[in-house]
PDB file of C-alpha atoms and ligand atoms in Angstrom:
ATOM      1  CA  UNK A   1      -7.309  -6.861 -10.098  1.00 86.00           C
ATOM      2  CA  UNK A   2      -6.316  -2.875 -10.594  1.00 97.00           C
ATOM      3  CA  UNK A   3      -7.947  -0.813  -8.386  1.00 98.00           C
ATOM      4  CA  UNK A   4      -7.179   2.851  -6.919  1.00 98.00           C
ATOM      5  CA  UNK A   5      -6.445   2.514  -2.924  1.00 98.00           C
ATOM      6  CA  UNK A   6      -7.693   5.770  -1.207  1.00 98.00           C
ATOM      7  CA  UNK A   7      -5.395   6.320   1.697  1.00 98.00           C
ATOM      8  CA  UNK A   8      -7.361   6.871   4.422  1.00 98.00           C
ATOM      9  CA  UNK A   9      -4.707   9.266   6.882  1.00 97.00           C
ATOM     10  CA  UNK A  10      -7.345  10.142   9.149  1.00 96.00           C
ATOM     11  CA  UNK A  11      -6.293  10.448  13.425  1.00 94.00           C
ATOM     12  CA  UNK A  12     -10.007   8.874  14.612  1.00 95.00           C
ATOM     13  CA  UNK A  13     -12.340   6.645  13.477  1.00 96.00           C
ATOM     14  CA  UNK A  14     -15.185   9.767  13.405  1.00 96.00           C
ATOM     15  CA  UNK A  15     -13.342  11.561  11.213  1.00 97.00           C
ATOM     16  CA  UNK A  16     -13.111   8.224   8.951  1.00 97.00           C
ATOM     17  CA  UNK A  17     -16.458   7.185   8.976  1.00 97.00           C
ATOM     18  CA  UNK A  18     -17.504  10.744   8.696  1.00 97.00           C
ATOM     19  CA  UNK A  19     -15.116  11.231   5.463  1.00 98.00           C
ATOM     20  CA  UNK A  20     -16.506   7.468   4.007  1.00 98.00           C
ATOM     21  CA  UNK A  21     -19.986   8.255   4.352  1.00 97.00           C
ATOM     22  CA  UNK A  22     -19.439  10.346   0.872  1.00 97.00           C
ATOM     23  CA  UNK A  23     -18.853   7.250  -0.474  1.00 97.00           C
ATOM     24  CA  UNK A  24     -21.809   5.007   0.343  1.00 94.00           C
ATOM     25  CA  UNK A  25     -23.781   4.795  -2.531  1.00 91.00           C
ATOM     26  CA  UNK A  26     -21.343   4.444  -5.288  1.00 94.00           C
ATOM     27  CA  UNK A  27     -21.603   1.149  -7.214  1.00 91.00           C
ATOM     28  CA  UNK A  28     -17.649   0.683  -7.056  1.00 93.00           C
ATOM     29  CA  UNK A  29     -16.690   0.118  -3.376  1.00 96.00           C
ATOM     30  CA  UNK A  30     -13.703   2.070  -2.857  1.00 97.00           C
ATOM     31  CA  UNK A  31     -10.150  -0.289  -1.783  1.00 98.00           C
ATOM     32  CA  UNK A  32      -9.181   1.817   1.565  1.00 98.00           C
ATOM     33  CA  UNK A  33      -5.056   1.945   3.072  1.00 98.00           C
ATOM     34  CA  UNK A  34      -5.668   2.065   6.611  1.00 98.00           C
ATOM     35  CA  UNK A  35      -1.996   3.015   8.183  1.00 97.00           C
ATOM     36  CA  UNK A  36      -0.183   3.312  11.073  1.00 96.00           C
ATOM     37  CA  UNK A  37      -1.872   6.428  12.544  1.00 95.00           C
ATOM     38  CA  UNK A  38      -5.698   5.654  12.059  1.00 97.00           C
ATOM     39  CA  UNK A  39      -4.805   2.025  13.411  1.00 97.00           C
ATOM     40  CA  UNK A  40      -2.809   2.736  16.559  1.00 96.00           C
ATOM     41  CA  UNK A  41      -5.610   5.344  17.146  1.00 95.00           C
ATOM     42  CA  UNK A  42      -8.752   2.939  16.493  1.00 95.00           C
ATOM     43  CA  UNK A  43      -7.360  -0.532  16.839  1.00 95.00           C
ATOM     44  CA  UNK A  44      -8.686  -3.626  14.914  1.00 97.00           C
ATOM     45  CA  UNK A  45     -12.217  -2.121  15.620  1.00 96.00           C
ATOM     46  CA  UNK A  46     -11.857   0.147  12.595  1.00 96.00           C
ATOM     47  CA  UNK A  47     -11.235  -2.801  10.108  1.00 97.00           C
ATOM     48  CA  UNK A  48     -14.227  -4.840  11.566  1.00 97.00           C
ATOM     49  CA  UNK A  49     -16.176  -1.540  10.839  1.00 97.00           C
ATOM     50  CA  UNK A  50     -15.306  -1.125   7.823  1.00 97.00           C
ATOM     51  CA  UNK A  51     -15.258  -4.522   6.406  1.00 97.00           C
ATOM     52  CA  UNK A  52     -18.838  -4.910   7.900  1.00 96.00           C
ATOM     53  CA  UNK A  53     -19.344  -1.447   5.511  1.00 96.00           C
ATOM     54  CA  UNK A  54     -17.669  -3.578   2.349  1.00 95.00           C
ATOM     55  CA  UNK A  55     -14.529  -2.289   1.943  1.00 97.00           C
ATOM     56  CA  UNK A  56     -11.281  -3.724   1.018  1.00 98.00           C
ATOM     57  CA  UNK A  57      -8.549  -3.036   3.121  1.00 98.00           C
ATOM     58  CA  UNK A  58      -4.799  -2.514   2.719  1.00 98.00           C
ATOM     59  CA  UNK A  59      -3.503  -2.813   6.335  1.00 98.00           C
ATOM     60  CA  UNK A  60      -0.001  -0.483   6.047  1.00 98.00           C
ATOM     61  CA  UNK A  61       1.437  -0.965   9.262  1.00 98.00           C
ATOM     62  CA  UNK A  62       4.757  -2.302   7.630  1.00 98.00           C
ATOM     63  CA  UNK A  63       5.738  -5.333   9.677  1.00 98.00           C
ATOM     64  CA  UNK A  64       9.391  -5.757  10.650  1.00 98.00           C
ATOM     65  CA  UNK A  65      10.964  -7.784  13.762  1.00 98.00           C
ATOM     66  CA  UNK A  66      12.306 -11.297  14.352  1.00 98.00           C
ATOM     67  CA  UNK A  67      10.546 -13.815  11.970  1.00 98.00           C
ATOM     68  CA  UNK A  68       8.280 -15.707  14.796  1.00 98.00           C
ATOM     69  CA  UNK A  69       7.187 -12.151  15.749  1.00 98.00           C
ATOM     70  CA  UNK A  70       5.983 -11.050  12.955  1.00 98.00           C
ATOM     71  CA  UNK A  71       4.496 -14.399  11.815  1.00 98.00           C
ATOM     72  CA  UNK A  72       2.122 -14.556  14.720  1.00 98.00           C
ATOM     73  CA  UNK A  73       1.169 -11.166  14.309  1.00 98.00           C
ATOM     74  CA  UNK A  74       0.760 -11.700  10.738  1.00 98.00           C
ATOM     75  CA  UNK A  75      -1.736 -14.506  11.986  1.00 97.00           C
ATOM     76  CA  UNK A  76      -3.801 -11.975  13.928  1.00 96.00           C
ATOM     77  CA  UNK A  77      -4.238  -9.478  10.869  1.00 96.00           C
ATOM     78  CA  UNK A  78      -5.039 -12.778   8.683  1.00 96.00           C
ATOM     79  CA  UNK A  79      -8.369 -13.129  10.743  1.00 95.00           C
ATOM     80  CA  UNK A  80      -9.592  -9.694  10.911  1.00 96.00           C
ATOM     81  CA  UNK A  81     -10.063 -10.587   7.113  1.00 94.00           C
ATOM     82  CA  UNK A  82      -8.084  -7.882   5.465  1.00 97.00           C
ATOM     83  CA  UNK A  83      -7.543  -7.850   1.830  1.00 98.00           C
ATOM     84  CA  UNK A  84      -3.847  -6.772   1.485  1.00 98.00           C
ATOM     85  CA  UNK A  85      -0.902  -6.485   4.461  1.00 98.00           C
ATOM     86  CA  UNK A  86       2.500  -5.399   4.067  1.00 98.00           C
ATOM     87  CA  UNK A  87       6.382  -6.020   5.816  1.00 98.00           C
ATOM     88  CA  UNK A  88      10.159  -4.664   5.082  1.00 98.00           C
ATOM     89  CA  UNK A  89      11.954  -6.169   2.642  1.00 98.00           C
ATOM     90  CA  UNK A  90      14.764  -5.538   4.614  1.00 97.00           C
ATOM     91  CA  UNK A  91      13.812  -7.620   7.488  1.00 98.00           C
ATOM     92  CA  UNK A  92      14.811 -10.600   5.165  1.00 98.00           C
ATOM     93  CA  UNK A  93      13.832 -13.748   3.070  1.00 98.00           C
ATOM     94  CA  UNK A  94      13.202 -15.879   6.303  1.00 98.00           C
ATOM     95  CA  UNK A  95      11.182 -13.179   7.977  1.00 98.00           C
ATOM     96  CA  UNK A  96       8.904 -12.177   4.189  1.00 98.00           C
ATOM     97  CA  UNK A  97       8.497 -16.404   4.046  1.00 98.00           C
ATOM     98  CA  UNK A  98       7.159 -16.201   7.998  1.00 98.00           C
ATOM     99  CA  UNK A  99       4.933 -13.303   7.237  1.00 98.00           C
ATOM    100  CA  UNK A 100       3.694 -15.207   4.772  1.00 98.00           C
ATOM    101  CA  UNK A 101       3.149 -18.777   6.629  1.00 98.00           C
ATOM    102  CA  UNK A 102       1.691 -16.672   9.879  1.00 98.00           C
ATOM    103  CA  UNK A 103      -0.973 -14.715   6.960  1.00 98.00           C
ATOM    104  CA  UNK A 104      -2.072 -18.368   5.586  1.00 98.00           C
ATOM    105  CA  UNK A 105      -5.659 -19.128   6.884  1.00 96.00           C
ATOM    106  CA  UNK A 106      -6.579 -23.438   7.777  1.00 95.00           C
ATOM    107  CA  UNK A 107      -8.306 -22.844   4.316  1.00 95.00           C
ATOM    108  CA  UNK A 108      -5.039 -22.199   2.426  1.00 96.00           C
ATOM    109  CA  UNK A 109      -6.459 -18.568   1.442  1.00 97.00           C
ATOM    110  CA  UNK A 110      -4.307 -15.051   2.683  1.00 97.00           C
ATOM    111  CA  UNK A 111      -4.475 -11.458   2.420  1.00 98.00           C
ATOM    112  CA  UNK A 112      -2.136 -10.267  -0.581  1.00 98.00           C
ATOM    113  CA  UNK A 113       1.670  -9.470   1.146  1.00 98.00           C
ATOM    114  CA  UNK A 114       3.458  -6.845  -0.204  1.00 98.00           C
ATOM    115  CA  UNK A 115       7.017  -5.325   0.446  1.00 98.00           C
ATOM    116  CA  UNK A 116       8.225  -2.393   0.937  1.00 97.00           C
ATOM    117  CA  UNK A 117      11.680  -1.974  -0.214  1.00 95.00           C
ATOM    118  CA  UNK A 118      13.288   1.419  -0.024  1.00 91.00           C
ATOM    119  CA  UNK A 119      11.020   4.296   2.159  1.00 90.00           C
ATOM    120  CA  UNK A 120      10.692   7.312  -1.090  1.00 84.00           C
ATOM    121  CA  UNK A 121      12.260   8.700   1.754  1.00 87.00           C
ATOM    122  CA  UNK A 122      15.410   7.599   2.004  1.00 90.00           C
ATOM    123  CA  UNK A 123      17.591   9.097   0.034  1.00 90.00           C
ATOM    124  CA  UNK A 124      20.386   7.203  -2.063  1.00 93.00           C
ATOM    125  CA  UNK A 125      23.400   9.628   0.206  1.00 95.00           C
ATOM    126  CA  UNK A 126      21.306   8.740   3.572  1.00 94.00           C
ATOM    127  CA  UNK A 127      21.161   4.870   2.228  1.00 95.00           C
ATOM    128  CA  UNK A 128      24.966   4.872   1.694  1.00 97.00           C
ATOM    129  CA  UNK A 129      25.935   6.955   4.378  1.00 97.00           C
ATOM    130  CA  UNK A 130      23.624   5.765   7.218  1.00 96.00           C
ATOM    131  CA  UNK A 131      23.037   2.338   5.904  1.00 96.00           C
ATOM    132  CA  UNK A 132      26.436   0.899   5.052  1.00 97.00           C
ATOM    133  CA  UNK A 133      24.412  -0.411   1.622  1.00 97.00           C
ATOM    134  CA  UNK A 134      27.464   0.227  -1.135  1.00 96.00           C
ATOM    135  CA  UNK A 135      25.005  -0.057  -3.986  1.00 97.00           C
ATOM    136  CA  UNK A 136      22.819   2.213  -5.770  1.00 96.00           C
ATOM    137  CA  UNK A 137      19.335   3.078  -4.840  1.00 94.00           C
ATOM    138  CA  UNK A 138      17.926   1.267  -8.133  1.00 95.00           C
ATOM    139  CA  UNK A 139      19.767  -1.867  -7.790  1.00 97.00           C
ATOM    140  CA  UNK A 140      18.832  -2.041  -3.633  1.00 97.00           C
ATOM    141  CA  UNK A 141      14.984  -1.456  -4.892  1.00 96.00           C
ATOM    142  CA  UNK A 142      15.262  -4.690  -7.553  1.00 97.00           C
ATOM    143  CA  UNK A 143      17.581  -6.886  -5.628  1.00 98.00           C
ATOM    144  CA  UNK A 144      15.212  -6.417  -2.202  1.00 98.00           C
ATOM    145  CA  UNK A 145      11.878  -6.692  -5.122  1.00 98.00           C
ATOM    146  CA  UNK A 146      13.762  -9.984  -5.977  1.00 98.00           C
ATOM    147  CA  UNK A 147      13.910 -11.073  -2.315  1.00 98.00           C
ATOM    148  CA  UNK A 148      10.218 -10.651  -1.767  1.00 98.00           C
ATOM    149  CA  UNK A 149      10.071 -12.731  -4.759  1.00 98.00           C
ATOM    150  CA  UNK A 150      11.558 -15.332  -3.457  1.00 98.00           C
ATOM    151  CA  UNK A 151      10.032 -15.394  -0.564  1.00 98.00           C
ATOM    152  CA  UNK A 152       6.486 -15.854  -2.044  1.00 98.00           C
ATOM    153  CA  UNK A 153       5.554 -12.747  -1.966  1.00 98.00           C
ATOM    154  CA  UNK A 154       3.435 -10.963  -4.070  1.00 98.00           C
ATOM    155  CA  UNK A 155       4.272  -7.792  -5.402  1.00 98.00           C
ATOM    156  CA  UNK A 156       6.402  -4.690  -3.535  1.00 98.00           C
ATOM    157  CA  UNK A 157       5.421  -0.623  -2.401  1.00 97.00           C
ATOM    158  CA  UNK A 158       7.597   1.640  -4.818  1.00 94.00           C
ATOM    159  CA  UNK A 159       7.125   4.753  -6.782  1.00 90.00           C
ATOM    160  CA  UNK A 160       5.573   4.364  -9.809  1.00 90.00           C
ATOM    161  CA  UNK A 161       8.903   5.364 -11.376  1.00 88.00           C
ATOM    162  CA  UNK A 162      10.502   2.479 -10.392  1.00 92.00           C
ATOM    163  CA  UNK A 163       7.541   0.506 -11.364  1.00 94.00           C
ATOM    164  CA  UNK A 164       8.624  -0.797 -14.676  1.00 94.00           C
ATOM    165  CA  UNK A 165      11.982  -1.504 -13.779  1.00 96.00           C
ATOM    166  CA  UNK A 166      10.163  -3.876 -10.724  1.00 97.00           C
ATOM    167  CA  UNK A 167       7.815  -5.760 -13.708  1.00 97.00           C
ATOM    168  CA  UNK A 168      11.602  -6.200 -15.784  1.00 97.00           C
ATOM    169  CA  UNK A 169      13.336  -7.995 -13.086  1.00 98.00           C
ATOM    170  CA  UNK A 170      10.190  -9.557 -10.918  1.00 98.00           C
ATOM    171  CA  UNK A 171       7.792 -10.382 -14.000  1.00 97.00           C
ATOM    172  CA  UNK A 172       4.612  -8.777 -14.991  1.00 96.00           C
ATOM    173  CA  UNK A 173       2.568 -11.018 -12.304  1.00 97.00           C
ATOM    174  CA  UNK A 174       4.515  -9.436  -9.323  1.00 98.00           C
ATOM    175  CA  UNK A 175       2.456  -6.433  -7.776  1.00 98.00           C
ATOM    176  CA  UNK A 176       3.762  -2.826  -8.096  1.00 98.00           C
ATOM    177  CA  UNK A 177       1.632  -0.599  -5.594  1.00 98.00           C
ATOM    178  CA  UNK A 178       2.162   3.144  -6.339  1.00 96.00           C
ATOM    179  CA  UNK A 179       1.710   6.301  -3.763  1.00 95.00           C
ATOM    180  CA  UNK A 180       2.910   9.248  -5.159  1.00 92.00           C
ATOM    181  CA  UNK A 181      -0.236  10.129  -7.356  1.00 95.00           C
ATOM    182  CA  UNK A 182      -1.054  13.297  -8.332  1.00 95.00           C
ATOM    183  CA  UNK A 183      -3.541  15.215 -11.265  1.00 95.00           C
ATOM    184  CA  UNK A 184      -1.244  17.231 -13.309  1.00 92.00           C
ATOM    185  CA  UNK A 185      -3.207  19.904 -12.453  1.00 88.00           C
ATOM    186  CA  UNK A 186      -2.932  19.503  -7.970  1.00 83.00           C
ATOM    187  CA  UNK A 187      -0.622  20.370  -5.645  1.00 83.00           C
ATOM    188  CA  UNK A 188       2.089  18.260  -5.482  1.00 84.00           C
ATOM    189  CA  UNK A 189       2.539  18.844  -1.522  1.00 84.00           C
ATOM    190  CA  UNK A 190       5.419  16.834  -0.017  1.00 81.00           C
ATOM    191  CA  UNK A 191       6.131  14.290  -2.777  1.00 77.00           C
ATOM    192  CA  UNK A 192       8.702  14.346  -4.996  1.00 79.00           C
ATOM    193  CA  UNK A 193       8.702  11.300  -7.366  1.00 76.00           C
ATOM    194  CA  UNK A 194       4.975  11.853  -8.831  1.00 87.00           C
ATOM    195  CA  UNK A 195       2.914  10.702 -11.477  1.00 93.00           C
ATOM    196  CA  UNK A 196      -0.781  11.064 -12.407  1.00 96.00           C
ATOM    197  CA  UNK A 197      -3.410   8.267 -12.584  1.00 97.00           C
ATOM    198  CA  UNK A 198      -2.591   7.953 -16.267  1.00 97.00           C
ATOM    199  CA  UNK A 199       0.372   7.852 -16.286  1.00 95.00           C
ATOM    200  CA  UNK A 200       0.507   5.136 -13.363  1.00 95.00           C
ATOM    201  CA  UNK A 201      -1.818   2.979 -15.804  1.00 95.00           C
ATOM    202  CA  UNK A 202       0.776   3.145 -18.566  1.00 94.00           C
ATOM    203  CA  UNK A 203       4.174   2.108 -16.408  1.00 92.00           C
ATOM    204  CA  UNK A 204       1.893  -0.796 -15.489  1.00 92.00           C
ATOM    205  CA  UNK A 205       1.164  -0.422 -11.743  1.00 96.00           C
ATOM    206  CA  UNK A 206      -1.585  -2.769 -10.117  1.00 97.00           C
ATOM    207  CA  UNK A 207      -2.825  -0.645  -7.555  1.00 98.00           C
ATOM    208  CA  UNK A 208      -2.334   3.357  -6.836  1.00 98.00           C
ATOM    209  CA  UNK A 209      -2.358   4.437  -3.599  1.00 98.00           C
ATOM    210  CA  UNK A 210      -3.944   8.063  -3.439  1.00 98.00           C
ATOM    211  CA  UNK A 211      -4.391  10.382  -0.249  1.00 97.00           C
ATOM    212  CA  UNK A 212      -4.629  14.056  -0.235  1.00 96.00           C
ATOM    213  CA  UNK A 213      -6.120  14.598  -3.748  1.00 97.00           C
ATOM    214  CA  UNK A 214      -8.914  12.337  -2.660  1.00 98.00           C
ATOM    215  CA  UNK A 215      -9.208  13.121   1.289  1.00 97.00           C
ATOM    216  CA  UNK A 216      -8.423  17.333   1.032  1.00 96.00           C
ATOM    217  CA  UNK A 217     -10.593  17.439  -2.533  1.00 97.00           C
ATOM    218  CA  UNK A 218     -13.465  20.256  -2.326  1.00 97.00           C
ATOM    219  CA  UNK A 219     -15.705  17.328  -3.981  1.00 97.00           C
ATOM    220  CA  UNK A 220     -13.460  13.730  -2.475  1.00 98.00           C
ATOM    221  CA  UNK A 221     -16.505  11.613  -4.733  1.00 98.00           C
ATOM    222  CA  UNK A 222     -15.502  13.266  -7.721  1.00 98.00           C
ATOM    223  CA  UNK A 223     -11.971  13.109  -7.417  1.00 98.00           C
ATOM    224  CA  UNK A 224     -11.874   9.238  -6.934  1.00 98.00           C
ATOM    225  CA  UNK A 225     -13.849   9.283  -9.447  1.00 98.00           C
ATOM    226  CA  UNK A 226     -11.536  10.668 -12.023  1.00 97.00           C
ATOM    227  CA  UNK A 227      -8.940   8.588 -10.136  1.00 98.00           C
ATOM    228  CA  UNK A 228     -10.847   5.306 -11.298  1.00 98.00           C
ATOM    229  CA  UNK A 229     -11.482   6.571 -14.771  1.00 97.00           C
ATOM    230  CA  UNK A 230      -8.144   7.964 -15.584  1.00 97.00           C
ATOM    231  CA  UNK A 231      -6.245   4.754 -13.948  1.00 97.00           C
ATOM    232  CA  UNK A 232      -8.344   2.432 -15.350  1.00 96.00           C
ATOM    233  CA  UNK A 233      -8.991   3.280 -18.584  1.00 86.00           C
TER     234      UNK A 233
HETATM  235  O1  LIG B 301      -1.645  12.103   0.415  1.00 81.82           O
HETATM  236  P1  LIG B 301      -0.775  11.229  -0.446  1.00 81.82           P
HETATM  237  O2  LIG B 301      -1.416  10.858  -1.784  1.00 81.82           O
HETATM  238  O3  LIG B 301       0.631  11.750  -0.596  1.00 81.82           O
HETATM  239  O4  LIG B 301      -0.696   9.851   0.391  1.00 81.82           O
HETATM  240  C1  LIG B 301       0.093   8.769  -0.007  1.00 81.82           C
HETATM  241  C2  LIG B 301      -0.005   7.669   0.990  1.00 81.82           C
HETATM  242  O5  LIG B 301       0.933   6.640   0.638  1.00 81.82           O
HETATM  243  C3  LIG B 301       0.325   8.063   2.428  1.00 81.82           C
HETATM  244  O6  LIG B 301      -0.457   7.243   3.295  1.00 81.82           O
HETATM  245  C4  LIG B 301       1.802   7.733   2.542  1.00 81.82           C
HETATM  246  O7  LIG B 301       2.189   7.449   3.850  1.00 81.82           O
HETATM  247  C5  LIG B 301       1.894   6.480   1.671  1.00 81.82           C
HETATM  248  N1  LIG B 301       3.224   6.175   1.149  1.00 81.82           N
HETATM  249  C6  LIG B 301       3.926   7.053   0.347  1.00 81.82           C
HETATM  250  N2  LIG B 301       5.174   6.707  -0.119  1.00 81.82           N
HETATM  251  C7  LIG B 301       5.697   5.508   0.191  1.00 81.82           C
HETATM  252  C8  LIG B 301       4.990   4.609   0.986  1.00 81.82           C
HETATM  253  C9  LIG B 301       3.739   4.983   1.457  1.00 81.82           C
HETATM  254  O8  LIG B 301       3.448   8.143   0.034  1.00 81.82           O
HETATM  255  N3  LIG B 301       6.874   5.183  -0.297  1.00 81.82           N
END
């Protein structure tokens, strides 16, 4: 089930296909995060494209509204076949448990649903401050990883820092997915809490989500590449 997710941060379809197209004859078909950008910019023709093309796809466009809402969309992303989908934790257990029902084909089968629980970029002062949540970053991150449990869920979006502290309170089972991945020897560029490929193996998380040092690599093949064989051993 571990796999390396190349985040695919692209503003037009050309530019995607045009990027992918490096990646057509490798045996290992590459898991693609198509997000909020790409989407709004292609629509759902970019998953049928790309599905056709055999990739799996995390949709990351982060669901949160009222729970009928976002069960009906959830419903809509359920049959352009993706392979993962994700909401807010913070739009609560009734709306994760709607997600869930609206993602659930006639056939009982569903893309995996993930939560996200704190943005990276919230800090704990903005969280307390802005937020009115009187609690500490950590404990919000486990207690809303708990909530996604509960609602059937199966795993959460966090840094791979708070990775193992996910697997202590949610069980091995439960899905950590990991941005944040950089080589030791890249840039870092705008994030903060990093690891590398390796070291994401060994705090246990299921999939890492990698952009930049795939997409702006002077050889993108040969960087997944090392992705894949430092992540997965
Ligand atoms: O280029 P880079 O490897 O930083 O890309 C990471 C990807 O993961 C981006 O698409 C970013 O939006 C996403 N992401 C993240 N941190 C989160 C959630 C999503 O970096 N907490």
């Amino acid at each position: 089930m571990k796999d390396v997710i190349i985040a695919c941060d692209f503003s037009s379809k050309e530019e995607c296909l045009k990027f992918l197209k490096q990646f057509e004859n490798l045996q290992h078909k590459p898991f693609l995060k198509i997000g909020m950008e790409l989407f709004y910019a292609s629509g759902p023709e970019i998953v049928r494209e790309l599905k056709k093309q055999g990739f799996k796809i995390f949709l990351d466009l982060k669901l949160h509204d009222i729970p009928n809402t976002v069960k009906k969309a959830m419903k809509v992303l359920s049959n352009l076949d993706v392979d993962m989908v994700n909401v807010h934790a913070s739009g609560t257990i009734e709306m994760m448990k709607a997600a869930k029902e609206g993602l659930t084909r006639e056939d009982g089968t569903r893309p995996l649903l993930i939560a996200v629980t704190q943005l990276t970029s919230t800090s704990e002062k903005a969280m307390q401050e802005q937020l009115l949540i009187n609690s500490t970053i950590n404990d919000t991150i486990v207690k809303y990883a708990r909530n996604a449990k509960e609602a059937g869920l199966d795993g959460v979006v966090c840094s791979p820092l708070e990775a193992g502290m996910v697997k202590e309170a949610c069980g091995k089972d439960f899905l950590t997915v990991t941005p944040g991945i950089r080589f030791k020897d890249s840039s870092k560029d705008d994030q903060v809490r990093i690891t590398d490929p390796a070291g994401a193996r060994e705090i246990g998380s299921d999939f890492i989500v990698v952009g930049r040092p795939i997409t702006a690599a002077e050889n993108p093949v040969a960087a997944y590449e090392r992705c894949l064989k430092d992540f997965l051993g």
